[in-house]
mmCIF file of C-alpha atoms and ligand atoms in Angstrom:
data_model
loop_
_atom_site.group_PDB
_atom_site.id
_atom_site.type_symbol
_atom_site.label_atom_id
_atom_site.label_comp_id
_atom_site.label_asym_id
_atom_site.label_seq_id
_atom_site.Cartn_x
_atom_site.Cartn_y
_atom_site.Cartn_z
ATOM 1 C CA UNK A 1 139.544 133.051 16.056
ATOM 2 C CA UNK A 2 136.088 132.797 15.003
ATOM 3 C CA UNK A 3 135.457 134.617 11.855
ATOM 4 C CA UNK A 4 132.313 137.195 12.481
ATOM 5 C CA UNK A 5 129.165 136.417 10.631
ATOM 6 C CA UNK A 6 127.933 139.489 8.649
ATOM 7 C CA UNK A 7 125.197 137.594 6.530
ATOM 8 C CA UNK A 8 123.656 134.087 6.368
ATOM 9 C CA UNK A 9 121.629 132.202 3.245
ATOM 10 C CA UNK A 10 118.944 130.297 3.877
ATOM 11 C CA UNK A 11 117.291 127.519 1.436
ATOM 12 C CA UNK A 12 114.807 124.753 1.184
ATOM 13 C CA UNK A 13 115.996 121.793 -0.307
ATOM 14 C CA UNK A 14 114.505 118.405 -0.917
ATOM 15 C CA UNK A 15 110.998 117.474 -0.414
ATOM 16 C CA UNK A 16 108.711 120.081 0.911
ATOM 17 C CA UNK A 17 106.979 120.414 4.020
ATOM 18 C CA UNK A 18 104.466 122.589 5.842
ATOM 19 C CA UNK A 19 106.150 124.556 8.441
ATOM 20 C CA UNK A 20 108.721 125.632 5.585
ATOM 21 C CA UNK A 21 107.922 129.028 5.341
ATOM 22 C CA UNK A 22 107.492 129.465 8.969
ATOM 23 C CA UNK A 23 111.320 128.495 9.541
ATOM 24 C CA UNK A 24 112.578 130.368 6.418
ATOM 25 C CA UNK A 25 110.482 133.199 8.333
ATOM 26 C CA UNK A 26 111.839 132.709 11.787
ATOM 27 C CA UNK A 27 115.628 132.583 10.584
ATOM 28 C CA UNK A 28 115.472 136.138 8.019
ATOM 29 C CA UNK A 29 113.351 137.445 11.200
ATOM 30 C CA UNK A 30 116.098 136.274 13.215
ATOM 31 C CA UNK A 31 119.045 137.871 11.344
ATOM 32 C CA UNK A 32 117.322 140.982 11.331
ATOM 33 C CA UNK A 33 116.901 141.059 15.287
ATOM 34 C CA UNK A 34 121.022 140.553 15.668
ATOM 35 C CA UNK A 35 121.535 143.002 12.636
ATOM 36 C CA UNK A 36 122.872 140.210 10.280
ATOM 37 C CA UNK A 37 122.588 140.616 6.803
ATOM 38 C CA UNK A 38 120.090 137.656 5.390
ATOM 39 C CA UNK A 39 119.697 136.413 1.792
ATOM 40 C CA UNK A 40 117.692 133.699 0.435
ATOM 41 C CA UNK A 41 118.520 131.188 -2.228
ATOM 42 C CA UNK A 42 116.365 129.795 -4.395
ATOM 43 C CA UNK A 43 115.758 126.322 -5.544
ATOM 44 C CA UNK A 44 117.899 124.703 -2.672
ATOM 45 C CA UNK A 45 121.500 123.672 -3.749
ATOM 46 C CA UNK A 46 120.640 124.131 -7.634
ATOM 47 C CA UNK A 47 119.775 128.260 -7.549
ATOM 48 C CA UNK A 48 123.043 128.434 -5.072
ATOM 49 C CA UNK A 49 125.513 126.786 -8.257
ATOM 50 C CA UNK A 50 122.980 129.491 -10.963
ATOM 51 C CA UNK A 51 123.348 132.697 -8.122
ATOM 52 C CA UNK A 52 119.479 132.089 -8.104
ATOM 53 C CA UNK A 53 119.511 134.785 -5.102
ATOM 54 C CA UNK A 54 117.701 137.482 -3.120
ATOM 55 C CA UNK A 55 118.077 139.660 -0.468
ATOM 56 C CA UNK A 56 115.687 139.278 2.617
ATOM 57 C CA UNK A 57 114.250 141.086 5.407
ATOM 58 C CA UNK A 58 111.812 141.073 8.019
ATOM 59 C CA UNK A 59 108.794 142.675 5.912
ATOM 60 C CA UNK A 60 109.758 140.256 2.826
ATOM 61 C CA UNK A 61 108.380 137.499 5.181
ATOM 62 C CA UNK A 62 105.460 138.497 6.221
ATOM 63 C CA UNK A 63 102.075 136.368 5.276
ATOM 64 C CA UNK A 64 103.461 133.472 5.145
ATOM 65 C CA UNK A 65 103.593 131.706 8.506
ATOM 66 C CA UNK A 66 100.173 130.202 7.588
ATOM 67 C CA UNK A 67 101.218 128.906 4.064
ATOM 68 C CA UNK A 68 102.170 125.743 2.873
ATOM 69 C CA UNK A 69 105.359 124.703 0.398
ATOM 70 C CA UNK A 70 108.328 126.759 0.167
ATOM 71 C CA UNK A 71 108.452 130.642 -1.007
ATOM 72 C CA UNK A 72 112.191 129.733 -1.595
ATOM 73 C CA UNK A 73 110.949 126.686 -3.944
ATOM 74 C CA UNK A 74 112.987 123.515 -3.467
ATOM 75 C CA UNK A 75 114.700 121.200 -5.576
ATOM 76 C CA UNK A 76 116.914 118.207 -5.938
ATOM 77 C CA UNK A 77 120.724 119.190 -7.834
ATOM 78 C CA UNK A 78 122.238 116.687 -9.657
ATOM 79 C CA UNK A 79 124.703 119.459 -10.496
ATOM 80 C CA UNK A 80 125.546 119.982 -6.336
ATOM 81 C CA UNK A 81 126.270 116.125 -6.418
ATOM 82 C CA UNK A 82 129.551 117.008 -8.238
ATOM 83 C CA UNK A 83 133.130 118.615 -7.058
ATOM 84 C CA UNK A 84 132.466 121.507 -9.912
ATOM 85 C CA UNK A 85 128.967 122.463 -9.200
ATOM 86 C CA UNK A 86 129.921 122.714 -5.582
ATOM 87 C CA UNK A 87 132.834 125.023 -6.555
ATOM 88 C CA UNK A 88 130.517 126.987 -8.517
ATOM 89 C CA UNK A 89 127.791 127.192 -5.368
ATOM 90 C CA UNK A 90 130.832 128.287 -3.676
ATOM 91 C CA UNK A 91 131.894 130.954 -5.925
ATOM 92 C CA UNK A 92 128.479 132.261 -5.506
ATOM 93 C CA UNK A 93 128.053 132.610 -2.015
ATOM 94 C CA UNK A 94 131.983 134.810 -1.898
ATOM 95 C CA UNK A 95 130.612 136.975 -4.533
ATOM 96 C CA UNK A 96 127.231 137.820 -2.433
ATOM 97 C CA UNK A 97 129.675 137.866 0.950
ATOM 98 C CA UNK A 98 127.157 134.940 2.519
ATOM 99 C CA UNK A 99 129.283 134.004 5.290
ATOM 100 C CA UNK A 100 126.707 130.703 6.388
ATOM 101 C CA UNK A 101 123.977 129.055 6.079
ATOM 102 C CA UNK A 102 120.776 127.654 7.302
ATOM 103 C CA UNK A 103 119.989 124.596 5.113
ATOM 104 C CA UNK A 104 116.080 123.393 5.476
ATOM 105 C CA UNK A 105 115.430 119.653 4.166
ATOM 106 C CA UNK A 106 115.597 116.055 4.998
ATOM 107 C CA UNK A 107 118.965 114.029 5.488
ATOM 108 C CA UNK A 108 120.239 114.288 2.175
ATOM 109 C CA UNK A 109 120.172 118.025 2.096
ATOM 110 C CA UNK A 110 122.491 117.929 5.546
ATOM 111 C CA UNK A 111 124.893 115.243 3.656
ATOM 112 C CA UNK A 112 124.902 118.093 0.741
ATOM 113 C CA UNK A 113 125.506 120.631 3.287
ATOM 114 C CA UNK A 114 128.180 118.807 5.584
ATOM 115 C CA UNK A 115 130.338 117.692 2.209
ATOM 116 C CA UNK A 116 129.679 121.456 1.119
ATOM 117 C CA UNK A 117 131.289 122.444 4.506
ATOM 118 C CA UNK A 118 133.810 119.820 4.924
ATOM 119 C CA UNK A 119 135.542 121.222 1.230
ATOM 120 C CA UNK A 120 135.105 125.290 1.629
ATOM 121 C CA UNK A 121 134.491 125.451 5.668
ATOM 122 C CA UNK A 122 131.578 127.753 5.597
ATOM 123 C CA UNK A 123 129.574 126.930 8.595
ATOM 124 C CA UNK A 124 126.266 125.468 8.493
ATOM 125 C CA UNK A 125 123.676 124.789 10.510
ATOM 126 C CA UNK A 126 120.369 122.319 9.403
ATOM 127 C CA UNK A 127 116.806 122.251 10.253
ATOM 128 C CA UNK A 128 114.937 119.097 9.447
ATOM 129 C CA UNK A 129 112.141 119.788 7.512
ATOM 130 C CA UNK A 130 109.991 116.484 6.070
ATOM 131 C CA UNK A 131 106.552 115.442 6.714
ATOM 132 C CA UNK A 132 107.999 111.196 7.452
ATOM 133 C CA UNK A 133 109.624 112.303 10.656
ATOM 134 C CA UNK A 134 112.470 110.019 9.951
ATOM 135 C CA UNK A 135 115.173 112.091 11.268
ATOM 136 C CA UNK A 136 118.062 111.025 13.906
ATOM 137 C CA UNK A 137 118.067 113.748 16.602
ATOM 138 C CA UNK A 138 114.828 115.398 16.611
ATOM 139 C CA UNK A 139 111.490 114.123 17.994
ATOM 140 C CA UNK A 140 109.320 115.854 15.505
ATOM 141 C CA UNK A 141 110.299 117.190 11.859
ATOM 142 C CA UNK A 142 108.848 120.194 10.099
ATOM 143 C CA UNK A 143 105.415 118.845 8.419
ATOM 144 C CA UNK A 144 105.151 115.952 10.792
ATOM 145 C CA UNK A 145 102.379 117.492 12.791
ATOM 146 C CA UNK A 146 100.684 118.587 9.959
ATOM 147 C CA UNK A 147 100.743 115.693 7.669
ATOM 148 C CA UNK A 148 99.189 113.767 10.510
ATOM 149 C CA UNK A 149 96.344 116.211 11.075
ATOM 150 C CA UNK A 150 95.446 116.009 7.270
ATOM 151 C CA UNK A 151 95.990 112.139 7.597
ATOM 152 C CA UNK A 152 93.350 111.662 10.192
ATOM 153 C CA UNK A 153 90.951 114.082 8.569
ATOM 154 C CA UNK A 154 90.995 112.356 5.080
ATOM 155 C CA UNK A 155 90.870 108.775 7.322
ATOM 156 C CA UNK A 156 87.614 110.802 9.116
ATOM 157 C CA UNK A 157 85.811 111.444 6.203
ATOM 158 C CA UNK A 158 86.713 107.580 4.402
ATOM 159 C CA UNK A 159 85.375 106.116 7.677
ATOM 160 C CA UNK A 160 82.211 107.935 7.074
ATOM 161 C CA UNK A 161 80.956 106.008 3.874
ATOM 162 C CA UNK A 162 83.126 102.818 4.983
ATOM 163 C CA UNK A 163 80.659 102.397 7.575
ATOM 164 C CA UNK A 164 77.301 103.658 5.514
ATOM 165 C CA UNK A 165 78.340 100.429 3.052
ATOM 166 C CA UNK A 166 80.498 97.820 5.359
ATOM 167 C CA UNK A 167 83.357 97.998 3.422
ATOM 168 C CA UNK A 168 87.471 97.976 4.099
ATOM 169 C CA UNK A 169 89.425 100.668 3.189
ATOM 170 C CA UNK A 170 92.943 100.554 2.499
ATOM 171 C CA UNK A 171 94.428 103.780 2.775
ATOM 172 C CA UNK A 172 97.775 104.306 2.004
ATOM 173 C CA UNK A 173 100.265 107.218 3.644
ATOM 174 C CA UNK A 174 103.365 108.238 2.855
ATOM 175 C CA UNK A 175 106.421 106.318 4.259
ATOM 176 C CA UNK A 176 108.886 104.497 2.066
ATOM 177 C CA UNK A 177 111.360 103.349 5.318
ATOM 178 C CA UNK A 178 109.359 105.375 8.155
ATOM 179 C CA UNK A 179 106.015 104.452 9.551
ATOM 180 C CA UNK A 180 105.927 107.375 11.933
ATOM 181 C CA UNK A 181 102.663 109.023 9.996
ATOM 182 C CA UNK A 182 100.756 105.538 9.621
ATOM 183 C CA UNK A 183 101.626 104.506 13.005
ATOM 184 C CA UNK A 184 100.700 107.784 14.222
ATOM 185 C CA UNK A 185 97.839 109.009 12.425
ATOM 186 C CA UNK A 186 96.432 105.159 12.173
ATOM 187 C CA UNK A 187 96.145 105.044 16.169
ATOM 188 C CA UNK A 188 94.464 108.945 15.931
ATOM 189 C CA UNK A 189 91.975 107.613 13.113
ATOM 190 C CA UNK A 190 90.900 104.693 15.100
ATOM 191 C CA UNK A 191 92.626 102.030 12.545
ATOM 192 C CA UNK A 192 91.701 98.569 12.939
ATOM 193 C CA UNK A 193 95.398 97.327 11.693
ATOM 194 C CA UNK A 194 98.391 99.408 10.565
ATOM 195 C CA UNK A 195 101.200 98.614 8.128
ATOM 196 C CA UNK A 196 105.277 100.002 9.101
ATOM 197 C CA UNK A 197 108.394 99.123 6.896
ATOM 198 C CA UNK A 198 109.829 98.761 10.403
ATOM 199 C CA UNK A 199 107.243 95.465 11.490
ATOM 200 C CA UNK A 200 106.395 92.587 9.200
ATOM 201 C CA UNK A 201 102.793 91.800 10.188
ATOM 202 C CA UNK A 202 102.634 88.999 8.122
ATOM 203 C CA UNK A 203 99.461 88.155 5.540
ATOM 204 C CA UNK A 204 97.781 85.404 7.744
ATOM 205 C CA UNK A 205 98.004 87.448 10.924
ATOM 206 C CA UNK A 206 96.439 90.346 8.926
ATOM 207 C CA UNK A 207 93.189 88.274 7.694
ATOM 208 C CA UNK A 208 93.214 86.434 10.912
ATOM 209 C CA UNK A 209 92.552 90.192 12.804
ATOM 210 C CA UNK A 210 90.133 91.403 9.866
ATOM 211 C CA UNK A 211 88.478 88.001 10.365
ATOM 212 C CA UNK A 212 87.979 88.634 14.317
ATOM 213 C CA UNK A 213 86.814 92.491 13.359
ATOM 214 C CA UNK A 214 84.057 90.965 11.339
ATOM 215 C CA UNK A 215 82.869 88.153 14.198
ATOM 216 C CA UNK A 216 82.891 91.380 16.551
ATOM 217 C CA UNK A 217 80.474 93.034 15.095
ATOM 218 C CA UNK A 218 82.388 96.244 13.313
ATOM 219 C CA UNK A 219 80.594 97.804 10.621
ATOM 220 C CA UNK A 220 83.514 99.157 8.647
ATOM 221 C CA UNK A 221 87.143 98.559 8.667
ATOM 222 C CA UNK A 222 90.383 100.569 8.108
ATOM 223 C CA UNK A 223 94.211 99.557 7.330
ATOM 224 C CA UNK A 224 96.656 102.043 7.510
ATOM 225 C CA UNK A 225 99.317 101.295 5.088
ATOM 226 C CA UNK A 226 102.762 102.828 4.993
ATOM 227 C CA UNK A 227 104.425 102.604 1.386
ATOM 228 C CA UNK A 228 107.158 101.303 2.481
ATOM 229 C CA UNK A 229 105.553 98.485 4.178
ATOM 230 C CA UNK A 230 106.984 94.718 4.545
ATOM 231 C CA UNK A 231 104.032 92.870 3.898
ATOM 232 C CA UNK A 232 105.587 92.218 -0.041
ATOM 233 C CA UNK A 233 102.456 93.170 -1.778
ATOM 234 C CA UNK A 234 101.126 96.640 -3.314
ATOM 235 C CA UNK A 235 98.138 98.044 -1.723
ATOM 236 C CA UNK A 236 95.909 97.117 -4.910
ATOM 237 C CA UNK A 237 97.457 93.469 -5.000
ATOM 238 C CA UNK A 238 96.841 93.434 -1.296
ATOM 239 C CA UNK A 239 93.051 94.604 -2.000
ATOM 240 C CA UNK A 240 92.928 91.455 -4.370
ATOM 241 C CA UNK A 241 94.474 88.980 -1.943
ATOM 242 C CA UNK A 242 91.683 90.090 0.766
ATOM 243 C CA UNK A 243 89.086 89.440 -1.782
ATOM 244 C CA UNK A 244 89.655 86.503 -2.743
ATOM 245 C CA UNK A 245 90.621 84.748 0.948
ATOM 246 C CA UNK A 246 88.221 87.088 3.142
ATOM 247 C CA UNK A 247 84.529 87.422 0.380
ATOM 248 C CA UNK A 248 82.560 89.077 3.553
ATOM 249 C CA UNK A 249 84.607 92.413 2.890
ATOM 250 C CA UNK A 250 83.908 94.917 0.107
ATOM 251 C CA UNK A 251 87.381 96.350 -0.148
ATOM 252 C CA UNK A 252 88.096 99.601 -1.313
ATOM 253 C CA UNK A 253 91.594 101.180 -1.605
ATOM 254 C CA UNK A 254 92.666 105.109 -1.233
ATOM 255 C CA UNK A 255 95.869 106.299 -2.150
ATOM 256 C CA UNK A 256 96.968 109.333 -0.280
ATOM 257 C CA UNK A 257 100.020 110.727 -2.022
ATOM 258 C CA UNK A 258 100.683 114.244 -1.927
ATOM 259 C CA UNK A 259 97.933 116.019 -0.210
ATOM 260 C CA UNK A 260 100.031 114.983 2.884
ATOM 261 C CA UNK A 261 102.986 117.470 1.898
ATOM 262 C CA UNK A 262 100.504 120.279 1.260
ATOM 263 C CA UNK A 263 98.180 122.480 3.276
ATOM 264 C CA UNK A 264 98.535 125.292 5.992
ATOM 265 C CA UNK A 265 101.026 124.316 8.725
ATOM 266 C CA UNK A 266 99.144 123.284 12.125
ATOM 267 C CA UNK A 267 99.991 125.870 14.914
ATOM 268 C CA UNK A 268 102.763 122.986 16.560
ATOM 269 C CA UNK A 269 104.780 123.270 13.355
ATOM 270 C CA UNK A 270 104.745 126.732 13.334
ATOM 271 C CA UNK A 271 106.229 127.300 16.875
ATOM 272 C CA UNK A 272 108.335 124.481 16.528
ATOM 273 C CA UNK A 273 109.853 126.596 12.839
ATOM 274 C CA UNK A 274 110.263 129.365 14.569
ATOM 275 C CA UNK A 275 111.981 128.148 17.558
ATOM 276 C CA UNK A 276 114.091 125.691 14.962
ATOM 277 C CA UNK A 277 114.690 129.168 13.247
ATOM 278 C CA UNK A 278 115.897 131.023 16.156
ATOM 279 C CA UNK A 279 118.548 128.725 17.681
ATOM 280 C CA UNK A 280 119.902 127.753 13.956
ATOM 281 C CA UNK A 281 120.549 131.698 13.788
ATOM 282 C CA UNK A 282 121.772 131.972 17.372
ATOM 283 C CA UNK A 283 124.185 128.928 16.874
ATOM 284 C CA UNK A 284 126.020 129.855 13.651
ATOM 285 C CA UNK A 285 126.772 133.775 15.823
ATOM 286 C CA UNK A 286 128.014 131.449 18.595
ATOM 287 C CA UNK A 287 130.241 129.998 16.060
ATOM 288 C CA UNK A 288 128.197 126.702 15.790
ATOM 289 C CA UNK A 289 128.962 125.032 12.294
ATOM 290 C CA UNK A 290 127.678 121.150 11.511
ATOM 291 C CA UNK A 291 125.039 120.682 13.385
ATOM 292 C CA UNK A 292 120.820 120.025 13.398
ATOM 293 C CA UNK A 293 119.017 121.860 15.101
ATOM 294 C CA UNK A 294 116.089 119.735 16.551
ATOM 295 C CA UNK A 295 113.477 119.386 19.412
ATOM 296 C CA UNK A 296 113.962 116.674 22.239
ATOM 297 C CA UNK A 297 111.510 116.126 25.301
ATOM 298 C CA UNK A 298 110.545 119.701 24.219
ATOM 299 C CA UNK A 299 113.673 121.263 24.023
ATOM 300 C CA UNK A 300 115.316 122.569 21.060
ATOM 301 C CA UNK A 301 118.684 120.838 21.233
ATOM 302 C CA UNK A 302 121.473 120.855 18.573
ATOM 303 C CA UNK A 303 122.934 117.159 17.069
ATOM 304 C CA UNK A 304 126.066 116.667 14.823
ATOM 305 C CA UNK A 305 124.774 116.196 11.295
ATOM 306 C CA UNK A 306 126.866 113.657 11.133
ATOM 307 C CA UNK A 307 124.673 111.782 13.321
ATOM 308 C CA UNK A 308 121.961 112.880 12.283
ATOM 309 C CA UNK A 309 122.150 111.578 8.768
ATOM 310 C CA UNK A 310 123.416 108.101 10.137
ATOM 311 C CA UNK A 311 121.546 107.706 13.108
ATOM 312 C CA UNK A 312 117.774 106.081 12.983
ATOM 313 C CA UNK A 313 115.167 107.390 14.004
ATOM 314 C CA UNK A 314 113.006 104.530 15.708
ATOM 315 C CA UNK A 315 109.435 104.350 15.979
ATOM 316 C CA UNK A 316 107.585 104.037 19.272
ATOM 317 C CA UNK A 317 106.497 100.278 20.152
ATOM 318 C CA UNK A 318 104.770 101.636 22.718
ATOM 319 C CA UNK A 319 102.476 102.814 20.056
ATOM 320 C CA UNK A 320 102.213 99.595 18.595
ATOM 321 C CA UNK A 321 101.305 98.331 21.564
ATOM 322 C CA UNK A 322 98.710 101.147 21.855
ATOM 323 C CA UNK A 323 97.644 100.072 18.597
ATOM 324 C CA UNK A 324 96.808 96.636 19.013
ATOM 325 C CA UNK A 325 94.857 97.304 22.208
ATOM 326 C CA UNK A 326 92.673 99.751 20.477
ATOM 327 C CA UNK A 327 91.657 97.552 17.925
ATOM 328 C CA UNK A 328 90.045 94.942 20.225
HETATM 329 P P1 ATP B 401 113.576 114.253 1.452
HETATM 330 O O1 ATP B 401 113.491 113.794 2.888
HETATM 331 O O2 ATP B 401 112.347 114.933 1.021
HETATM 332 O O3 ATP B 401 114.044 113.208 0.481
HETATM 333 P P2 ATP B 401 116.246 115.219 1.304
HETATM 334 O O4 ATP B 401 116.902 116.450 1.804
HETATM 335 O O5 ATP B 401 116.704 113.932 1.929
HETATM 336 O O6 ATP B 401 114.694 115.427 1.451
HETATM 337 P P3 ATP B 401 117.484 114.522 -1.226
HETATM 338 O O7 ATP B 401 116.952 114.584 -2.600
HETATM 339 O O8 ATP B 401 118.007 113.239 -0.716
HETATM 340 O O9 ATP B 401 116.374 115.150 -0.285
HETATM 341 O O10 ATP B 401 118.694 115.586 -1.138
HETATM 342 C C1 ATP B 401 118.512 116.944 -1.542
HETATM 343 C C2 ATP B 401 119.725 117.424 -2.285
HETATM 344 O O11 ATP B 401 120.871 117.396 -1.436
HETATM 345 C C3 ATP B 401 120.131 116.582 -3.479
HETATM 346 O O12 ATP B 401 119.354 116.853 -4.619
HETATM 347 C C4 ATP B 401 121.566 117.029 -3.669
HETATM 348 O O13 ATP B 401 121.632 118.250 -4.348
HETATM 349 C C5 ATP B 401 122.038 117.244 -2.226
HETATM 350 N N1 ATP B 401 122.825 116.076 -1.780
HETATM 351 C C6 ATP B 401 122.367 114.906 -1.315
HETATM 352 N N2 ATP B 401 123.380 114.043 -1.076
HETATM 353 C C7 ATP B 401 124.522 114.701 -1.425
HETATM 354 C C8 ATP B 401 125.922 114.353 -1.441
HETATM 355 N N3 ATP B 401 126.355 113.166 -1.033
HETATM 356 N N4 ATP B 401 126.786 115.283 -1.875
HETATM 357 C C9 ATP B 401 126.368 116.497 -2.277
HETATM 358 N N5 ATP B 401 125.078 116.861 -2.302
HETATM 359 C C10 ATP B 401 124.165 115.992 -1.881
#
């Protein structure tokens, strides 16, 4: 028999991501609508092992669909990594009576969550929150949208004095083994060439193409570069390699970093949070346990975390495709 559900946690764990607080709203909002008891835990899996908790309802949420980062903060816990700190988490959640809970973060949160589940058999239920969008299951990720719209703004703005001075930019974006947000917000910012772990260009084929924007007449040039990129060079050695094989450029390089995790939440990531937020809530009542819940051709649709943390999730080549066409 399923065991009823009087109260569910919720926490952020991880790396934060816009459209954070919109989900952590939509599930406490949730609770309240079906009369379950909500609670939220601070500092992800860390303030669950030090009782790091606090009671939630609907008017404890309010203000911050529009906000950026985490009101629960998040963290990474060595501690939850072991059998005893996962006891202790444990011990925690009997003594508040949390019967669930709705786990916000990327794939190694849901790995924490399904080993948590696997050893104690409280349900859980994940909701992928992480601006690289590199999560099995789910077209978009909490932040995605966002990030990309703060991506192409910045790239707006560099384009601006690229082209008062002729110079190349290199502009790097988050995306260690993803190039969703360079491939993405490259194409939206008009890129001339863009950089993904997942394709290796190649350094000839990438002077060759900044050689032909030159001959066609372009007054300013952007590369969108994903961190995780194959190309085998940093983006500053990369900056030195173009100036010494192509002298017509002025290069220029602009590290992104973290100013793509921040900011308010654009309106898609706050619908898609709230929806995320309602069906994670709806599915642990059902007595759902172990799965993502994520968005497919527009639908929110649950996946096994299981595959979701072992599954890829592939870029586009469409988009490359797009890409490379643009950049005539
Ligand atoms: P991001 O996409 O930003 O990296 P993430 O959720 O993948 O987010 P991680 O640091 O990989 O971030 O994982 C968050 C936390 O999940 C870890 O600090 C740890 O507490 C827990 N966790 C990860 N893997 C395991 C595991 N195998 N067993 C128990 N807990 C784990």
């Amino acid at each position: 028999m399923i065991k009823t559900i009087k109260k569910i946690g919720v926490l952020t764990s991880g790396g934060d991501s816009p459209g954070m607080n919109a989900a952590i709203r939509s599930v406490v909002r949730t609770c309240a609508y079906y009369k379950v008891e909500c609670m939220g835990i601070y500092r992800g899996y860390q303030g669950m092992i030090e009782g790091d908790f606090k009671d939630m309802g609907p008017r404890s949420v309010h203000n911050i669909v529009n906000k950026g980062g985490t009101i629960l903060k998040s963290a990474r816990s060595k501690d939850f990594m072991t059998p005893e700190g996962r006891k202790q988490a444990y011990e925690n959640l009997v003594k508040e009576n949390i019967d669930a809970l709705v786990i916000i973060g990327g794939d190694g949160s849901f790995t924490g969550a399904l080993v948590f589940n696997k050893e104690f058999g409280i349900p859980v239920m994940g909701i992928p929150g992480t601006i690289d969008n590199d999560i099995f299951g789910t077209s978009h990720t909490l932040g995605f949208d966002t990030a990309l719209n703060t991506v192409v703004d910045v790239i707006d703005k560099i384009r601006d004095t690229a082209s008062s001075h002729n110079r190349l930019f290199l502009v790097e974006v988050m995306g260690r083994d993803a190039g969703h947000i360079a491939l993405n917000a490259g194409i939206g910012a008009g890129a001339e060439e863009i950089l993904i772990p997942e394709e290796n260009m190649g350094l000839e084929r990438l002077l060759e193409s900044l050689r032909r924007s030159k001959l066609s007449g372009k007054s300013s040039s952007i590369v969108v570069i994903a961190e995780g990129d194959k190309i085998g060079k940093s983006v500053f050695e990369l900056k030195d390699y173009i100036d010494q094989n192509l002298p017509e450029y002025e290069v220029r390089v602009s590290v992104l970093g973290h100013m793509q995790r921040g900011g308010s939440p654009s309106c898609f990531d706050r619908v898609l949070a709230s929806r995320l937020g309602v069906k994670s809530v709806e599915s642990l009542l059902e007595g759902k346990s172990g799965y993502m819940v994520g968005l497919n051709n527009d639908k929110v649709e649950l996946t096994p975390l299981e595959q979701a943390i072992k599954g890829h999730s592939e870029i586009d080549r469409e988009l490359l495709k797009v890409s490379d066409i643009m950049s005539i």
